[in-house]
Coordinates of C-alpha atoms in Angstrom, one line a residue:
X1 CA 134.0 118.2 151.1
X2 CA 130.5 119.6 150.6
X3 CA 128.1 117.6 148.5
X4 CA 126.5 120.7 146.8
X5 CA 123.8 120.2 144.2
X6 CA 124.4 121.9 140.9
X7 CA 121.8 124.1 139.4
X8 CA 119.2 122.6 137.0
X9 CA 120.6 122.0 133.6
X10 CA 124.2 122.2 134.9
X11 CA 126.6 119.3 134.1
X12 CA 127.2 116.9 137.0
X13 CA 130.6 115.6 137.9
X14 CA 132.4 112.9 140.2
X15 CA 130.5 110.0 141.4
X16 CA 127.2 110.7 139.7
X17 CA 128.6 110.3 136.2
X18 CA 127.5 106.8 136.2
X19 CA 124.0 107.6 137.3
X20 CA 123.6 110.3 134.9
X21 CA 124.9 108.0 132.1
X22 CA 122.2 105.6 133.1
X23 CA 119.7 108.3 132.7
X24 CA 120.8 109.1 129.3
X25 CA 120.9 105.5 128.2
X26 CA 117.4 104.9 129.3
X27 CA 114.8 104.9 126.6
X28 CA 113.3 108.3 127.5
X29 CA 111.3 110.3 125.1
X30 CA 112.0 113.7 126.6
X31 CA 114.6 116.3 125.9
X32 CA 115.2 117.5 129.4
X33 CA 118.0 116.2 131.6
X34 CA 117.7 114.7 135.0
X35 CA 119.4 116.5 137.9
X36 CA 122.5 115.0 139.5
X37 CA 122.9 113.9 143.1
X38 CA 125.8 114.8 145.5
X39 CA 129.3 114.3 144.2
X40 CA 130.4 111.7 146.8
X41 CA 129.1 112.4 150.2
X42 CA 130.7 111.5 153.5
X43 CA 130.4 108.1 154.9
X44 CA 127.9 105.3 154.2
X45 CA 124.8 107.5 154.7
X46 CA 126.0 109.9 152.0
X47 CA 126.6 106.9 149.6
X48 CA 123.2 105.6 150.1
X49 CA 121.6 108.9 149.5
X50 CA 123.6 109.3 146.3
X51 CA 122.3 106.0 145.0
X52 CA 118.7 106.9 145.9
X53 CA 119.1 110.3 144.1
X54 CA 120.6 108.5 141.1
X55 CA 117.7 106.0 140.9
X56 CA 115.0 108.4 141.5
X57 CA 115.5 110.4 138.1
X58 CA 115.6 107.2 136.2
X59 CA 112.3 105.9 137.4
X60 CA 110.8 109.4 137.0
X61 CA 111.9 109.5 133.5
X62 CA 110.6 106.1 132.5
X63 CA 107.2 106.9 134.2
X64 CA 106.9 110.3 132.5
X65 CA 108.3 109.2 129.1
X66 CA 104.9 108.1 128.2
X67 CA 103.4 111.6 128.6
X68 CA 106.3 113.3 126.7
X69 CA 106.0 113.6 122.9
X70 CA 108.0 111.1 120.9
X71 CA 110.9 111.8 118.7
X72 CA 110.5 111.3 115.0
X73 CA 112.5 108.0 115.0
X74 CA 110.3 106.5 117.8
X75 CA 107.2 107.7 116.0
X76 CA 108.2 106.0 112.8
X77 CA 109.0 102.8 114.8
X78 CA 105.7 103.0 116.4
X79 CA 104.0 103.3 113.0
X80 CA 105.9 100.4 111.7
X81 CA 105.1 98.4 114.8
X82 CA 101.3 99.1 114.3
X83 CA 101.5 98.2 110.6
X84 CA 103.3 94.8 111.6
X85 CA 100.5 94.2 114.1
X86 CA 97.8 94.9 111.6
X87 CA 99.5 92.6 109.1
X88 CA 99.5 89.8 111.7
X89 CA 95.9 90.4 112.7
X90 CA 94.7 90.4 109.0
X91 CA 96.7 87.3 108.3
X92 CA 95.3 85.4 111.2
X93 CA 91.7 86.6 110.4
X94 CA 92.3 85.4 106.9
X95 CA 93.5 82.0 108.0
X96 CA 90.4 81.8 110.3
X97 CA 88.0 82.8 107.5
X98 CA 89.6 80.3 105.1
X99 CA 89.2 77.5 107.7
X100 CA 85.5 78.6 108.1
X101 CA 85.0 78.4 104.5
X102 CA 86.7 74.8 104.4
X103 CA 84.5 73.6 107.2
X104 CA 81.3 75.0 105.8
X105 CA 82.1 73.6 102.4
X106 CA 82.8 70.1 103.9
X107 CA 79.6 70.3 106.0
X108 CA 77.5 71.3 102.9
X109 CA 79.1 68.6 100.8
X110 CA 78.3 66.0 103.3
X111 CA 74.7 67.2 103.9
X112 CA 73.7 67.9 100.3
X113 CA 76.0 65.4 98.6
X114 CA 76.3 67.7 95.5
X115 CA 78.7 70.7 96.4
X116 CA 82.5 70.1 96.1
X117 CA 84.4 70.7 99.2
X118 CA 87.5 73.0 99.4
X119 CA 90.7 70.8 99.1
X120 CA 93.6 71.6 101.4
X121 CA 95.8 72.4 98.4
X122 CA 93.3 75.0 97.1
X123 CA 93.1 76.5 100.6
X124 CA 96.9 76.7 100.9
X125 CA 97.2 78.1 97.4
X126 CA 94.5 80.8 98.1
X127 CA 96.5 82.0 101.3
X128 CA 100.1 81.9 99.9
X129 CA 99.7 83.2 96.3
X130 CA 97.6 86.3 97.1
X131 CA 99.8 87.0 100.2
X132 CA 102.9 87.0 97.9
X133 CA 101.3 89.2 95.3
X134 CA 100.1 91.7 97.9
X135 CA 103.5 91.9 99.5
X136 CA 105.3 92.5 96.3
X137 CA 102.8 95.1 95.2
X138 CA 103.3 96.9 98.5
X139 CA 107.1 96.7 98.1
X140 CA 106.9 98.0 94.5
X141 CA 104.6 100.8 95.6
X142 CA 101.8 99.6 93.4
X143 CA 99.7 99.4 96.6
X144 CA 99.8 101.2 99.8
X145 CA 99.4 99.5 103.2
X146 CA 95.6 99.5 103.2
X147 CA 95.5 98.6 99.5
X148 CA 97.7 95.5 100.1
X149 CA 95.5 94.3 102.9
X150 CA 92.3 94.9 100.8
X151 CA 93.9 93.2 97.8
X152 CA 94.8 90.1 100.1
X153 CA 91.2 89.8 101.0
X154 CA 90.0 90.1 97.5
X155 CA 92.6 87.8 96.0
X156 CA 91.9 85.1 98.7
X157 CA 88.2 85.0 98.1
X158 CA 88.4 85.0 94.2
X159 CA 91.2 82.3 94.3
X160 CA 89.1 80.0 96.7
X161 CA 86.2 80.2 94.4
X162 CA 87.6 79.7 91.0
X163 CA 91.2 79.6 89.6
X164 CA 89.9 81.4 86.5
X165 CA 88.7 84.3 88.6
X166 CA 92.1 84.7 90.2
X167 CA 94.1 84.6 86.9
X168 CA 91.8 87.3 85.5
X169 CA 92.3 89.4 88.6
X170 CA 96.2 88.7 88.5
X171 CA 96.4 89.9 84.9
X172 CA 94.3 93.0 85.5
X173 CA 96.4 94.1 88.6
X174 CA 99.9 93.3 87.0
X175 CA 99.0 95.1 83.7
X176 CA 97.5 98.0 85.3
X177 CA 100.3 98.5 87.8
X178 CA 102.8 98.4 84.9
X179 CA 100.9 100.8 82.8
X180 CA 100.5 103.2 85.6
X181 CA 104.2 103.5 86.0
X182 CA 104.8 103.7 82.3
X183 CA 105.9 107.2 81.1
X184 CA 105.3 108.5 84.6
X185 CA 107.2 111.7 83.8
X186 CA 104.7 112.7 81.2
X187 CA 101.8 111.6 83.4
X188 CA 103.0 113.9 86.3
X189 CA 102.6 117.0 83.9
X190 CA 99.1 116.3 83.0
X191 CA 97.6 114.6 86.1
X192 CA 97.2 116.6 89.1
X193 CA 96.6 113.6 91.4
X194 CA 99.2 111.4 90.1
X195 CA 100.8 109.3 92.8
X196 CA 104.4 108.0 92.7
X197 CA 104.2 104.3 91.6
X198 CA 100.6 104.6 91.2
X199 CA 99.8 103.4 94.7
X200 CA 96.3 102.2 95.1
X201 CA 94.7 102.3 98.6
X202 CA 91.9 100.2 100.0
X203 CA 89.0 102.3 98.6
X204 CA 90.4 101.9 95.0
X205 CA 90.8 98.2 95.7
X206 CA 87.2 98.0 96.9
X207 CA 85.8 100.0 93.9
X208 CA 87.6 97.8 91.4
X209 CA 87.4 94.5 93.3
X210 CA 84.4 94.8 95.5
X211 CA 81.8 93.6 92.7
X212 CA 83.9 90.6 91.7
X213 CA 84.3 89.7 95.4
X214 CA 80.6 89.7 96.0
X215 CA 80.1 87.7 92.8
X216 CA 82.7 85.1 93.8
X217 CA 81.0 84.6 97.2
X218 CA 77.6 84.1 95.5
X219 CA 79.3 81.8 93.0
X220 CA 80.5 79.6 95.9
X221 CA 77.1 79.6 97.6
X222 CA 75.4 78.5 94.3
X223 CA 78.0 76.0 92.9
X224 CA 80.6 75.6 95.4
X225 CA 84.4 76.2 94.9
X226 CA 85.9 75.0 91.7
X227 CA 86.0 75.6 87.9
X228 CA 83.2 75.1 85.6
X229 CA 82.6 75.6 81.8
X230 CA 80.3 78.6 80.9
X231 CA 77.3 76.9 79.5
X232 CA 73.9 78.5 79.9
X233 CA 72.0 75.4 78.9
X234 CA 73.4 73.3 81.7
X235 CA 74.4 75.8 84.5
X236 CA 72.6 79.0 83.8
X237 CA 73.0 80.8 87.1
X238 CA 76.7 79.8 87.7
X239 CA 77.5 80.8 84.1
X240 CA 75.7 84.1 84.6
X241 CA 77.9 84.8 87.6
X242 CA 81.1 83.9 85.9
X243 CA 80.4 86.2 82.9
X244 CA 79.3 88.9 85.4
X245 CA 82.6 88.7 87.4
X246 CA 84.6 88.5 84.1
X247 CA 82.7 91.6 82.8
X248 CA 83.5 93.7 86.0
X249 CA 87.3 92.9 85.8
X250 CA 87.4 93.5 82.0
X251 CA 85.6 96.8 82.6
X252 CA 88.1 97.8 85.2
X253 CA 91.1 96.7 83.0
X254 CA 89.6 98.5 79.8
X255 CA 89.2 101.8 81.7
X256 CA 92.7 101.6 83.3
X257 CA 94.3 100.8 79.9
X258 CA 92.4 103.5 78.2
X259 CA 93.5 106.1 80.8
X260 CA 97.1 105.1 81.1
X261 CA 97.8 104.6 77.3
X262 CA 95.5 107.0 75.6
X263 CA 96.7 110.0 77.7
X264 CA 100.3 109.8 76.6
X265 CA 100.0 107.9 73.1
X266 CA 97.3 109.7 71.4
X267 CA 98.4 112.3 68.8
X268 CA 95.0 113.9 68.5
X269 CA 93.3 115.9 71.2
X270 CA 90.6 114.1 73.2
X271 CA 86.9 114.8 72.7
X272 CA 84.3 114.9 75.3
X273 CA 82.0 111.9 74.9
X274 CA 78.8 113.8 75.5
X275 CA 79.5 117.0 73.1
X276 CA 82.3 115.8 70.9
X277 CA 84.2 119.0 71.8
X278 CA 88.0 119.0 72.0
X279 CA 89.1 119.2 75.6
X280 CA 92.4 119.2 77.5
X281 CA 94.1 115.9 78.2
X282 CA 93.0 114.5 81.5
X283 CA 89.5 115.7 81.3
X284 CA 87.0 113.2 82.8
X285 CA 84.8 111.7 80.1
X286 CA 87.2 112.5 77.2
X287 CA 88.0 109.7 74.7
X288 CA 90.5 109.1 72.0
X289 CA 90.9 106.5 69.4
X290 CA 94.0 105.1 71.0
X291 CA 92.2 105.0 74.3
X292 CA 89.2 103.0 72.9
X293 CA 91.5 100.6 71.2
X294 CA 93.5 100.2 74.4
X295 CA 90.3 99.6 76.5
X296 CA 89.4 96.8 73.9
X297 CA 92.8 95.1 74.2
X298 CA 92.9 95.4 78.1
X299 CA 89.4 93.6 78.3
X300 CA 90.7 91.0 75.8
X301 CA 93.8 90.3 77.8
X302 CA 91.7 89.7 80.9
X303 CA 89.3 87.4 78.7
X304 CA 92.3 85.4 77.4
X305 CA 93.6 84.8 80.9
X306 CA 90.3 83.4 81.9
X307 CA 90.0 81.3 78.7
X308 CA 93.5 79.7 79.2
X309 CA 92.7 78.9 82.8
X310 CA 89.4 77.2 81.6
X311 CA 91.5 75.0 79.1
X312 CA 93.8 74.0 82.0
X313 CA 91.4 73.2 84.8
X314 CA 88.1 72.3 83.4
X315 CA 87.8 68.6 82.7
X316 CA 84.5 68.3 80.8
X317 CA 85.0 70.9 78.0
X318 CA 84.4 68.3 75.3
X319 CA 80.7 68.0 76.4
X320 CA 80.0 71.7 77.1
X321 CA 79.5 74.7 75.0
X322 CA 82.5 76.4 73.3
X323 CA 84.6 78.6 75.5
X324 CA 86.3 80.7 72.9
X325 CA 83.5 83.5 73.1
X326 CA 85.0 84.3 76.6
X327 CA 87.7 86.2 74.8
X328 CA 85.2 88.3 72.6
X329 CA 83.2 88.8 75.7
X330 CA 86.1 90.1 77.6
X331 CA 87.1 92.5 74.8
X332 CA 83.6 93.8 74.4
X333 CA 83.2 94.3 78.2
X334 CA 86.5 96.3 78.2
X335 CA 85.4 98.6 75.5
X336 CA 81.8 99.1 76.6
X337 CA 82.8 99.5 80.2
X338 CA 85.3 102.3 79.2
X339 CA 82.6 104.0 77.3
X340 CA 80.2 103.8 80.2
X341 CA 82.9 105.1 82.5
X342 CA 83.6 108.0 80.2
X343 CA 79.9 108.9 80.0
X344 CA 79.6 109.0 83.8
X345 CA 82.8 110.9 84.1
X346 CA 81.7 113.5 81.7
X347 CA 78.2 114.0 83.4
X348 CA 78.7 113.3 87.1
X349 CA 82.4 114.1 87.7
X350 CA 83.7 117.6 87.8
X351 CA 86.4 118.5 85.5
X352 CA 88.0 122.1 85.5
X353 CA 91.2 123.7 84.1
X354 CA 93.4 125.2 86.8
X355 CA 95.0 128.4 85.3
X356 CA 97.8 128.3 87.9
X357 CA 99.0 124.6 87.5
X358 CA 97.9 124.3 83.9
X359 CA 96.3 120.9 84.7
X360 CA 92.8 119.4 84.8
X361 CA 91.5 119.2 88.3
X362 CA 88.7 117.1 89.6
X363 CA 87.4 119.6 92.2
X364 CA 86.5 123.2 92.1
X365 CA 89.0 125.9 92.9
X366 CA 89.0 129.7 92.8
X367 CA 91.3 129.5 89.7
X368 CA 89.7 126.6 87.8
X369 CA 87.5 127.0 84.8
X370 CA 84.7 124.6 84.4
X371 CA 85.0 122.1 81.6
X372 CA 82.3 119.4 82.1
X373 CA 80.4 117.5 84.6
X374 CA 78.9 118.1 88.0
X375 CA 80.6 117.3 91.4
X376 CA 78.4 114.4 92.2
X377 CA 80.9 111.3 91.9
X378 CA 84.5 111.0 92.3
X379 CA 86.8 108.7 90.2
X380 CA 86.4 105.8 92.5
X381 CA 82.6 106.0 92.6
X382 CA 82.6 106.3 88.7
X383 CA 84.7 103.1 88.4
X384 CA 82.4 101.3 90.8
X385 CA 79.2 102.2 89.1
X386 CA 80.7 101.3 85.7
X387 CA 81.6 97.8 86.8
X388 CA 78.2 97.4 88.5
X389 CA 76.4 98.4 85.2
X390 CA 78.5 96.0 83.0
X391 CA 78.3 93.2 85.6
X392 CA 74.5 93.4 85.5
X393 CA 73.8 94.1 81.8
X394 CA 76.4 92.2 79.9
X395 CA 75.8 88.6 80.9
X396 CA 72.3 88.8 79.7
X397 CA 73.6 90.2 76.4
X398 CA 76.0 87.3 76.1
X399 CA 73.2 84.8 76.8
X400 CA 71.5 85.9 73.7
X401 CA 74.6 85.2 71.5
X402 CA 76.2 82.4 73.4
X403 CA 76.6 79.2 71.3
X404 CA 74.9 76.1 72.6
X405 CA 75.9 72.4 72.2

């Protein structure tokens, strides 16, 4: 019987079915089929030739599979694998950084005798709690992958530094995420850049949490990790940093609350803060009474979280200045932060009305009509500059009015 070789692409029969089945079962990425060997061959030499012919396509397919484009399923698997590896690397790096903080804190405490070292329980809490929150935020689509990693770093540093910092950040993140998803069907009709679930990426996390993170590091350098009462007469620098960090978080919360609540709850048309003209909903720099009131409440909620944490963890409140002004400070920072954000948005952020979509856009298009602002900053940059301004200016204002004991 002749061992003829079928033409390329033709099905193979007989003794080569097992070999071709092995080829199909191999994890190749290509769409082509391997050619089959002879159908039986005569004698031992024919059988050996058939086995060699069967093995050769398998090896060739495995070698060249790396050069053939992947299928969609394999590409998704590869992306998920990279994300998993990135998570492992960041988590290991975070553990190493926390150990470095701990060692440096112990060394500084031993050398100077004044700084408080990081306790093992604070170290453990600072790892597990931010990790849990970032994971839940990613699962609920409040954060994308990069945003979850960025939030993990920000949460770790603020938690190690001061539990009051952590609770303020936590309240800001939870309330902002809930409000972003609130009445999402209406927001999709007025916001051209609305994301499903309000997912925040690493850049948004950095612009909202970068200033508090830097201040938390400076606070640990100045005072060491731990909670202290805000008292300018006894600890001026540390108190200044605490109020600066609280002001930055309250500013971000106030701006978010104003945008998410005012855009859907206000019955009146918003007005541009620079000219007081009525503008479409979604215009950068537009304000409403409902939005301003919401920004006040947003900052107040962050201040309340900070104040309650002070009552729980600070031990020498009876000999320190009163802490209740923290709530007033948070509310004022939320309101004024929203106003500063609106002014920057009205002057340095482009707003135009797109005739095709019927929505306000943040970039120039051929069909958009200019409303206000120049294309200098985007929304993330406006948020960053607003928090910087409040963090720099507001503690000095608070020092003038803060009660002394």
